Short mmCIF file of C-alpha atoms in Angstrom, two decimals:
data_model
loop_
_atom_site.label_atom_id
_atom_site.label_comp_id
_atom_site.label_asym_id
_atom_site.label_seq_id
_atom_site.Cartn_x
_atom_site.Cartn_y
_atom_site.Cartn_z
CA MET A 73 24.50 10.90 -9.39
CA PHE A 74 22.78 14.19 -8.44
CA GLU A 75 24.54 16.99 -6.56
CA THR A 76 22.76 17.71 -3.31
CA SER A 77 20.88 21.16 -3.97
CA ASN A 78 21.28 24.07 -1.69
CA LEU A 79 17.78 23.96 -0.43
CA THR A 80 18.07 20.19 0.46
CA GLU A 81 21.42 20.73 2.24
CA TRP A 82 19.87 23.67 4.23
CA ILE A 83 16.87 21.50 5.25
CA ILE A 84 19.20 18.81 6.42
CA GLU A 85 21.41 21.01 8.35
CA HIS A 86 18.36 22.38 10.23
CA GLY A 87 17.18 19.12 11.91
CA VAL A 88 15.43 17.29 9.19
CA SER A 89 17.40 14.01 8.66
CA GLN A 90 17.83 12.74 5.01
CA MET A 91 16.06 9.67 6.01
CA VAL A 92 12.83 11.45 7.34
CA LEU A 93 13.10 13.78 4.10
CA GLU A 94 13.11 10.74 1.80
CA ILE A 95 10.06 9.21 3.52
CA LEU A 96 7.96 12.28 3.46
CA ILE A 97 8.98 12.64 -0.29
CA SER A 98 7.80 9.05 -0.81
CA MET A 99 4.52 9.80 0.89
CA CYS A 100 3.99 12.71 -1.26
CA ILE A 101 4.71 10.61 -4.37
CA VAL A 102 2.70 7.55 -3.52
CA SER A 103 -0.41 9.50 -2.18
CA THR A 104 -0.41 11.25 -5.95
CA ILE A 105 -0.02 7.71 -7.45
CA VAL A 106 -3.21 6.59 -5.30
CA SER A 107 -5.08 9.71 -6.50
CA ILE A 108 -4.19 8.97 -10.04
CA ALA A 109 -5.26 5.37 -9.67
CA ARG A 110 -8.68 6.31 -8.11
CA TYR A 111 -9.64 9.23 -10.09
CA LEU A 112 -8.23 8.63 -13.49
CA ILE A 113 -8.04 4.83 -13.63
CA GLY A 114 -10.90 3.86 -11.05
CA ASN A 115 -8.93 1.69 -8.78
CA LYS A 116 -10.42 1.43 -5.33
CA THR A 117 -8.13 1.03 -2.37
CA TYR A 118 -8.36 1.07 1.40
CA GLY A 119 -8.45 4.76 1.52
CA ILE A 120 -4.95 6.48 1.01
CA TYR A 121 -3.20 5.50 4.22
CA ALA A 122 -3.04 1.69 3.44
CA PRO A 123 -1.23 1.81 -0.02
CA ILE A 124 1.09 4.59 1.19
CA ILE A 125 2.01 2.38 4.39
CA LEU A 126 2.42 -0.78 2.13
CA ALA A 127 4.53 0.89 -0.55
CA ILE A 128 6.89 2.47 1.94
CA ALA A 129 6.99 -0.89 3.87
CA TYR A 130 7.78 -2.77 0.70
CA SER A 131 10.69 -0.37 0.03
CA TYR A 132 12.16 -1.62 3.24
CA THR A 133 11.39 -5.32 2.95
CA GLY A 134 11.89 -5.66 -0.76
CA LEU A 135 8.86 -6.73 -2.84
CA LYS A 136 9.40 -10.57 -2.51
CA TYR A 137 9.46 -10.46 1.31
CA GLY A 138 6.68 -7.79 1.51
CA LEU A 139 4.33 -9.93 -0.62
CA ALA A 140 5.16 -12.97 1.39
CA ILE A 141 4.36 -11.21 4.61
CA THR A 142 1.20 -9.78 3.09
CA LEU A 143 0.04 -13.07 2.19
CA VAL A 144 0.49 -14.59 5.55
CA VAL A 145 -1.20 -11.55 7.16
CA ILE A 146 -4.30 -11.95 4.81
CA LEU A 147 -4.55 -15.65 5.14
CA THR A 148 -4.25 -15.61 8.95
CA SER A 149 -6.83 -12.80 9.24
CA LEU A 150 -9.39 -14.73 7.06
CA LEU A 151 -9.11 -17.79 9.07
CA SER A 152 -9.03 -16.16 12.58
CA TYR A 153 -12.04 -13.90 11.44
CA SER A 154 -13.96 -17.12 10.42
CA ILE A 155 -13.51 -18.64 13.80
CA LEU A 156 -13.90 -15.45 15.91
CA LYS A 157 -17.20 -14.39 14.18
CA LYS A 158 -18.84 -17.43 15.67
CA ILE A 159 -18.15 -16.06 19.06
CA ARG A 160 -20.24 -13.20 20.48
CA MET A 161 -17.86 -10.46 21.46
CA HIS A 162 -17.03 -6.80 20.80
CA TYR A 163 -15.60 -5.70 17.76
CA ILE A 164 -12.35 -4.18 19.09
CA THR A 165 -11.77 -7.26 21.15
CA ARG A 166 -12.28 -9.48 18.08
CA ILE A 167 -9.81 -7.32 16.16
CA ALA A 168 -7.28 -7.39 19.20
CA THR A 169 -7.52 -11.19 19.27
CA ASN A 170 -6.89 -11.29 15.56
CA TYR A 171 -3.81 -9.30 15.98
CA THR A 172 -2.68 -11.54 18.81
CA ILE A 173 -3.37 -14.64 16.51
CA LEU A 174 -1.44 -12.98 13.65
CA SER A 175 1.55 -12.16 15.96
CA ILE A 176 1.87 -15.90 16.99
CA VAL A 177 1.39 -16.89 13.33
CA LEU A 178 4.17 -14.46 12.26
CA VAL A 179 6.46 -15.86 14.88
CA GLY A 180 5.89 -19.37 13.50
CA PHE A 181 6.30 -18.08 10.00
CA PHE A 182 9.78 -16.73 11.12
CA ILE A 183 10.74 -20.16 12.51
CA LEU A 184 9.70 -22.05 9.41
CA ILE A 185 11.75 -19.62 7.18
CA ASP A 186 14.77 -20.13 9.45
CA ILE A 187 14.33 -24.01 9.29
CA PHE A 188 13.43 -24.50 5.64
CA GLY A 189 14.48 -21.21 3.91
CA LEU A 190 11.82 -21.31 1.21
CA GLY A 191 13.73 -18.72 -0.64
CA LEU A 192 13.25 -16.31 2.13
CA GLU A 193 16.35 -16.60 4.09
CA ASN A 194 16.93 -12.93 4.68
CA MET A 195 13.67 -12.47 6.40
CA SER A 196 15.34 -11.74 9.88
CA ASN A 197 16.95 -8.70 8.30
CA ILE A 198 13.73 -6.83 7.73
CA PRO A 199 13.14 -3.79 9.98
CA PRO A 200 10.49 -4.65 12.64
CA LEU A 201 8.47 -1.39 11.82
CA ALA A 202 8.05 -2.64 8.26
CA PHE A 203 6.52 -5.79 9.53
CA ILE A 204 4.17 -4.07 11.85
CA CYS A 205 3.08 -1.65 8.92
CA ILE A 206 2.19 -4.79 6.67
CA ALA A 207 0.30 -6.41 9.63
CA ALA A 208 -1.78 -3.31 9.89
CA LEU A 209 -3.23 -4.37 6.63
CA SER A 210 -5.26 -6.89 8.48
CA ASP A 211 -7.44 -4.16 10.15
CA PHE A 212 -8.33 -2.65 6.79
CA PHE A 213 -9.23 -5.91 5.17
CA ILE A 214 -11.33 -7.21 8.09
CA LYS A 215 -13.28 -3.86 8.35
CA GLN A 216 -14.27 -4.22 4.56
CA TYR A 217 -14.91 -8.01 4.90
CA VAL A 218 -17.46 -7.17 7.80
CA LYS A 219 -19.38 -4.62 5.69
CA LYS A 220 -19.14 -6.12 2.30
CA SER A 221 -18.92 -9.35 0.53
CA PHE A 222 -15.82 -11.58 0.31
CA LYS A 223 -15.30 -10.85 -3.54
CA SER A 224 -15.63 -7.13 -2.89
CA SER A 225 -13.09 -7.32 -0.23
CA ILE A 226 -10.64 -9.32 -2.21
CA ILE A 227 -10.90 -7.18 -5.21
CA THR A 228 -10.31 -4.02 -3.07
CA LEU A 229 -7.37 -5.92 -1.32
CA LEU A 230 -5.74 -6.63 -4.64
CA GLU A 231 -6.21 -3.15 -6.01
CA THR A 232 -4.45 -1.76 -2.72
CA ILE A 233 -1.56 -3.98 -3.29
CA LEU A 234 -1.34 -3.31 -6.76
CA VAL A 235 -1.27 0.55 -6.24
CA ALA A 236 1.20 0.01 -3.44
CA ILE A 237 3.52 -1.97 -5.77
CA VAL A 238 3.50 0.61 -8.29
CA GLY A 239 4.25 3.16 -5.51
CA TRP A 240 7.01 0.93 -4.41
CA PHE A 241 8.38 0.71 -8.05
CA VAL A 242 8.38 4.37 -8.33
CA ILE A 243 9.96 5.46 -4.96
CA THR A 244 12.77 2.68 -5.22
CA ARG A 245 14.04 3.89 -8.29
CA SER A 246 17.15 5.93 -7.31
CA LEU A 247 16.91 8.12 -10.49
CA ILE A 248 13.39 9.27 -9.41
CA SER A 249 14.14 9.58 -5.61
CA ASP A 250 17.42 11.29 -6.09
CA TYR A 251 16.03 13.75 -8.51
CA VAL A 252 13.20 14.60 -6.31
CA LEU A 253 15.32 15.04 -3.09
CA ASN A 254 17.44 17.49 -4.89
CA ASN A 255 14.61 19.32 -6.69
CA LEU A 256 12.04 19.75 -3.98
CA TRP A 257 10.13 22.22 -6.22
CA VAL A 258 8.38 18.92 -7.46
CA ILE A 259 6.57 18.51 -4.16
CA PRO A 260 4.50 21.85 -4.67
CA MET A 261 3.95 20.48 -8.23
CA LEU A 262 2.27 17.51 -6.78
CA VAL A 263 0.01 19.60 -4.69
CA ILE A 264 -1.22 21.16 -7.82
CA VAL A 265 -1.56 17.75 -9.71
CA ASN A 266 -3.68 16.46 -6.76
CA ILE A 267 -5.89 19.79 -6.90
CA LEU A 268 -6.50 19.21 -10.59
CA LEU A 269 -7.40 15.61 -10.03
CA GLY A 270 -9.73 16.52 -7.19
CA MET A 271 -11.48 18.85 -9.88
CA TYR A 272 -11.67 16.15 -12.42
CA LYS A 273 -15.20 14.94 -13.19
CA GLY A 274 -14.58 12.87 -16.38
CA LEU A 275 -15.09 9.18 -16.89
CA ARG A 276 -12.20 6.88 -15.54
CA PHE A 277 -10.34 4.56 -17.47
CA LYS A 278 -12.23 1.58 -16.04
CA ASP A 279 -15.64 3.11 -16.88
CA LEU A 280 -14.54 3.67 -20.29
CA PHE A 281 -13.53 0.07 -20.69
CA ARG A 282 -16.81 -1.04 -19.12
CA PHE A 283 -18.86 1.10 -21.44
CA ARG A 284 -17.03 -0.13 -24.49
CA LEU A 285 -17.90 -3.86 -23.41
CA ILE A 286 -21.46 -2.91 -22.89
CA ASN A 287 -21.65 -1.34 -26.32
CA LYS A 288 -20.11 -4.24 -27.95
CA GLU A 289 -22.65 -6.53 -26.41
CA ASP A 290 -25.52 -4.35 -27.52
CA ASP A 291 -24.14 -4.42 -31.05
CA LYS A 292 -24.34 -8.23 -31.20
#
């Protein structure tokens, strides 16, 4: 256990609740993970907002429940969009209809869990806001699905979820979260890390791996 630092105590005493402070710290950590994944590894995500929201949502739902909800959201979005795209209608109304259908399906999902369990018996204890955050992934997925191929959309979706899982893992380790909470100097360090990442112009890990494969094929 870490002793609460004077700076952390001072911030909490001056109107910032510990929960808000922890969420803001989580946002800093996950956003840095997204930067590392994008510019050092080469993972593409739905921007930076989606993986941050997913990682924080998973920290409230638990990974098993979070992934189950994510699967329902994506499958419902795919099905509803495949039907709605056959109807001539404005984009926003299509998305609104998709969210309405998604809400109905999620209610049905709750009922199924209540009746059959399916290993997700504590679903009713999940904070409602976490549900909404995961459901928002539908908008990101459909936007890319409209512009790009199904394969490209699925790859970006999986990479977004993967980065979110890494973020979830990091921010839910009490050793890390407690340390950063009581050593807030880490946050300015993350600013420096992101600036350095923003200036990085070298090859990403995925590019190096791709070039190695190409060289091996050329050598054959």
